[in-house]
Amino acid sequence: MEGGEPYEPYWQTRRWRLSLSEPQVMAIINVTPDSFSGDGVGEDYTAAIRRAEQAVEAGAAIVDFGGESTRPGASPVPAAEEWRRLAPVLTAVRDWPVVISVDTRKPEVMERAVAAGVDVLNDVAGFRTPAAVAVAARAGCGVVVMHMQGEPASMQVAPYYEDVVGEVEAFLRERSAALQAAGVKEEQIVWDPGFGFGKSFEHNIALFQALPRLAAQRPVLVGVSRKRMIGELTGVEKPAERAVGSIAAALAAVARGARIVRAHDVRATVEALRVWQRLGPRWGDAEARV
Ligand code: HH2
């Protein structure tokens, strides 16, 4: 991370060293009854596994399973309940030859997911607590360090920053340093500015424009799929109908240096990225990313 040196374009996860020399898609599988985009499968574990299979067939390199909605206004789900949702699904997929990720902010759930064989810990709270750092250090997993201001229940009430880009960058650097001090290797760490997590529309836009600055330091994951900022840009009200805007945003993110995009509409996102790589601005080209 020193001196703004370019990082190696790969991500070291528990079982896999994932190449990031091409953009990768992280498929979202919500084992929840209440996710914001309406894609949660509730208690239907077979549906979650089928959806994950389809995402892999469509070209997702990473499958991210979540058992708690962190949409604005969501109340926390107890760890036992979150794990009850995740356990059958993570057990079923544990030997799949793709990167298996768990989307959780609770160290207890991380611990169990690691024992169940996940490759990546995706923490929307950015490993803020010593307990989360300790699990990550023991796990040998890839980690997604995401920035969130506040907590889901109230984060969109009045998000405030003096300098949103500087503050998010400082948080990501500080948490990465804490993880590294505990033994996590730099190549295990991916950054995520956390679009929509305690950010106004203007904050999201400023962070999006600053992606090249973050991507010059660590590989960056961008999650804007079906989010409110896409609704605000397109005028499309229903999250489930925001695929086109989401895909345009995924391409824009990659053009600005993102290495991983988190998506609900996996097949369409993969197809768009394939075309973009051949016909769009040369990927990885510094001029094209700024
Ligand atoms: N966004 C959501 C959840 N987890 N993780 C990362 N790293 N980055 C994100 O932007 C991100 C995330 C919210 O989206 P979703 O999982 O579809 O919704 P919900 O939290 O309502 O289940």
Short mmCIF file of N, CA and C and ligand atoms in Angstrom, two decimals, residues 26 28 30 32 34-37 39 64 66 68-72 74 103 122-124 144-146 192 194-197 221-225 227 262 264, ligand 1:
data_model
loop_
_atom_site.label_atom_id
_atom_site.label_comp_id
_atom_site.label_asym_id
_atom_site.label_seq_id
_atom_site.Cartn_x
_atom_site.Cartn_y
_atom_site.Cartn_z
N MET A 26 -19.44 -10.73 -8.43
CA MET A 26 -19.87 -11.36 -7.18
C MET A 26 -21.40 -11.42 -7.22
N ILE A 28 -25.11 -11.96 -5.78
CA ILE A 28 -25.78 -11.74 -4.49
C ILE A 28 -26.86 -12.80 -4.30
N ASN A 30 -29.48 -13.65 -1.38
CA ASN A 30 -30.02 -13.24 -0.09
C ASN A 30 -30.93 -14.31 0.48
N THR A 32 -32.92 -14.31 2.89
CA THR A 32 -33.61 -13.38 3.80
C THR A 32 -35.06 -13.23 3.34
N ASP A 34 -36.57 -10.22 3.63
CA ASP A 34 -36.86 -8.79 3.57
C ASP A 34 -35.82 -7.94 2.85
N SER A 35 -35.03 -8.51 1.94
CA SER A 35 -33.99 -7.70 1.30
C SER A 35 -34.61 -6.61 0.44
N PHE A 36 -33.88 -5.50 0.30
CA PHE A 36 -34.48 -4.32 -0.31
C PHE A 36 -34.92 -4.53 -1.75
N SER A 37 -34.18 -5.38 -2.46
CA SER A 37 -34.46 -5.50 -3.89
C SER A 37 -35.55 -6.53 -4.18
N ASP A 39 -35.33 -9.71 -3.78
CA ASP A 39 -34.80 -10.96 -4.33
C ASP A 39 -34.57 -12.02 -3.26
N ASP A 64 -21.99 -14.64 -3.00
CA ASP A 64 -22.04 -13.98 -1.69
C ASP A 64 -23.39 -14.26 -1.02
N GLY A 66 -26.03 -13.93 2.07
CA GLY A 66 -26.37 -13.08 3.20
C GLY A 66 -27.59 -13.60 3.93
N GLU A 68 -28.89 -11.61 6.59
CA GLU A 68 -29.47 -10.45 7.29
C GLU A 68 -29.54 -9.30 6.31
N SER A 69 -30.69 -8.71 6.14
CA SER A 69 -30.77 -7.52 5.29
C SER A 69 -30.14 -6.34 6.02
N THR A 70 -29.32 -5.57 5.29
CA THR A 70 -28.74 -4.36 5.87
C THR A 70 -29.27 -3.13 5.13
N ARG A 71 -30.46 -3.29 4.55
CA ARG A 71 -31.07 -2.14 3.85
C ARG A 71 -31.33 -1.01 4.85
N PRO A 72 -31.42 0.22 4.38
CA PRO A 72 -31.70 1.32 5.31
C PRO A 72 -32.98 1.05 6.09
N ALA A 74 -33.35 -1.30 8.33
CA ALA A 74 -33.49 -2.68 8.78
C ALA A 74 -33.07 -2.83 10.24
N ASP A 103 -21.84 -12.76 3.70
CA ASP A 103 -22.09 -11.34 3.94
C ASP A 103 -22.64 -11.20 5.36
N ASN A 122 -17.29 -11.04 4.02
CA ASN A 122 -17.70 -9.74 3.50
C ASN A 122 -18.43 -9.01 4.62
N ASP A 123 -17.75 -8.02 5.23
CA ASP A 123 -18.29 -7.36 6.42
C ASP A 123 -18.67 -5.92 6.10
N VAL A 124 -19.98 -5.66 6.05
CA VAL A 124 -20.42 -4.29 5.74
C VAL A 124 -20.04 -3.31 6.85
N VAL A 144 -13.60 -8.55 2.60
CA VAL A 144 -14.06 -7.30 2.00
C VAL A 144 -14.26 -6.32 3.14
N VAL A 145 -13.46 -5.25 3.12
CA VAL A 145 -13.57 -4.21 4.14
C VAL A 145 -14.45 -3.11 3.55
N MET A 146 -15.68 -3.02 4.07
CA MET A 146 -16.60 -2.01 3.54
C MET A 146 -16.80 -0.87 4.52
N ASP A 192 -14.18 -1.66 -0.26
CA ASP A 192 -15.50 -1.33 -0.80
C ASP A 192 -15.95 -0.03 -0.14
N GLY A 194 -18.79 1.21 0.02
CA GLY A 194 -20.08 1.06 0.70
C GLY A 194 -21.16 2.00 0.19
N PHE A 195 -21.48 1.86 -1.08
CA PHE A 195 -22.50 2.75 -1.67
C PHE A 195 -23.84 2.56 -0.98
N GLY A 196 -24.42 3.69 -0.56
CA GLY A 196 -25.74 3.66 0.09
C GLY A 196 -25.71 3.35 1.57
N PHE A 197 -24.55 3.15 2.13
CA PHE A 197 -24.45 2.83 3.56
C PHE A 197 -24.06 4.09 4.34
N LEU A 221 -14.12 -3.38 -4.72
CA LEU A 221 -15.40 -4.01 -5.05
C LEU A 221 -16.46 -2.92 -5.01
N VAL A 222 -17.35 -2.92 -5.99
CA VAL A 222 -18.42 -1.92 -6.03
C VAL A 222 -19.77 -2.62 -5.99
N GLY A 223 -20.62 -2.19 -5.05
CA GLY A 223 -21.97 -2.74 -4.94
C GLY A 223 -22.99 -1.63 -5.10
N VAL A 224 -23.49 -1.47 -6.32
CA VAL A 224 -24.52 -0.46 -6.54
C VAL A 224 -25.79 -1.09 -7.13
N SER A 225 -25.75 -2.40 -7.34
CA SER A 225 -26.83 -3.09 -8.02
C SER A 225 -28.20 -2.80 -7.39
N LYS A 227 -29.60 -0.35 -6.35
CA LYS A 227 -29.72 0.55 -5.19
C LYS A 227 -30.43 1.86 -5.53
N ARG A 262 -20.58 -6.32 -7.49
CA ARG A 262 -21.55 -7.16 -6.77
C ARG A 262 -22.89 -6.96 -7.44
N HIS A 264 -27.04 -8.38 -8.65
CA HIS A 264 -28.22 -9.25 -8.58
C HIS A 264 -28.45 -9.91 -9.94
N1 HH2 B 1 -24.64 -4.03 -0.30
C1 HH2 B 1 -25.59 -4.77 0.34
C2 HH2 B 1 -25.21 -5.84 1.13
N2 HH2 B 1 -23.93 -6.21 1.26
N3 HH2 B 1 -21.66 -5.89 0.73
C3 HH2 B 1 -20.69 -5.20 0.09
N4 HH2 B 1 -19.42 -5.55 0.20
N5 HH2 B 1 -21.00 -4.10 -0.67
C4 HH2 B 1 -22.28 -3.66 -0.83
O1 HH2 B 1 -22.49 -2.64 -1.51
C5 HH2 B 1 -23.33 -4.39 -0.17
C6 HH2 B 1 -22.97 -5.51 0.62
C7 HH2 B 1 -27.03 -4.42 0.17
O2 HH2 B 1 -27.56 -5.11 -0.93
P1 HH2 B 1 -28.38 -6.49 -0.83
O3 HH2 B 1 -27.54 -7.58 -0.26
O4 HH2 B 1 -28.99 -6.80 -2.13
O5 HH2 B 1 -29.58 -6.10 0.13
P2 HH2 B 1 -29.99 -6.43 1.62
O6 HH2 B 1 -28.93 -5.92 2.53
O7 HH2 B 1 -31.31 -5.71 1.80
O8 HH2 B 1 -30.14 -7.94 1.74
#
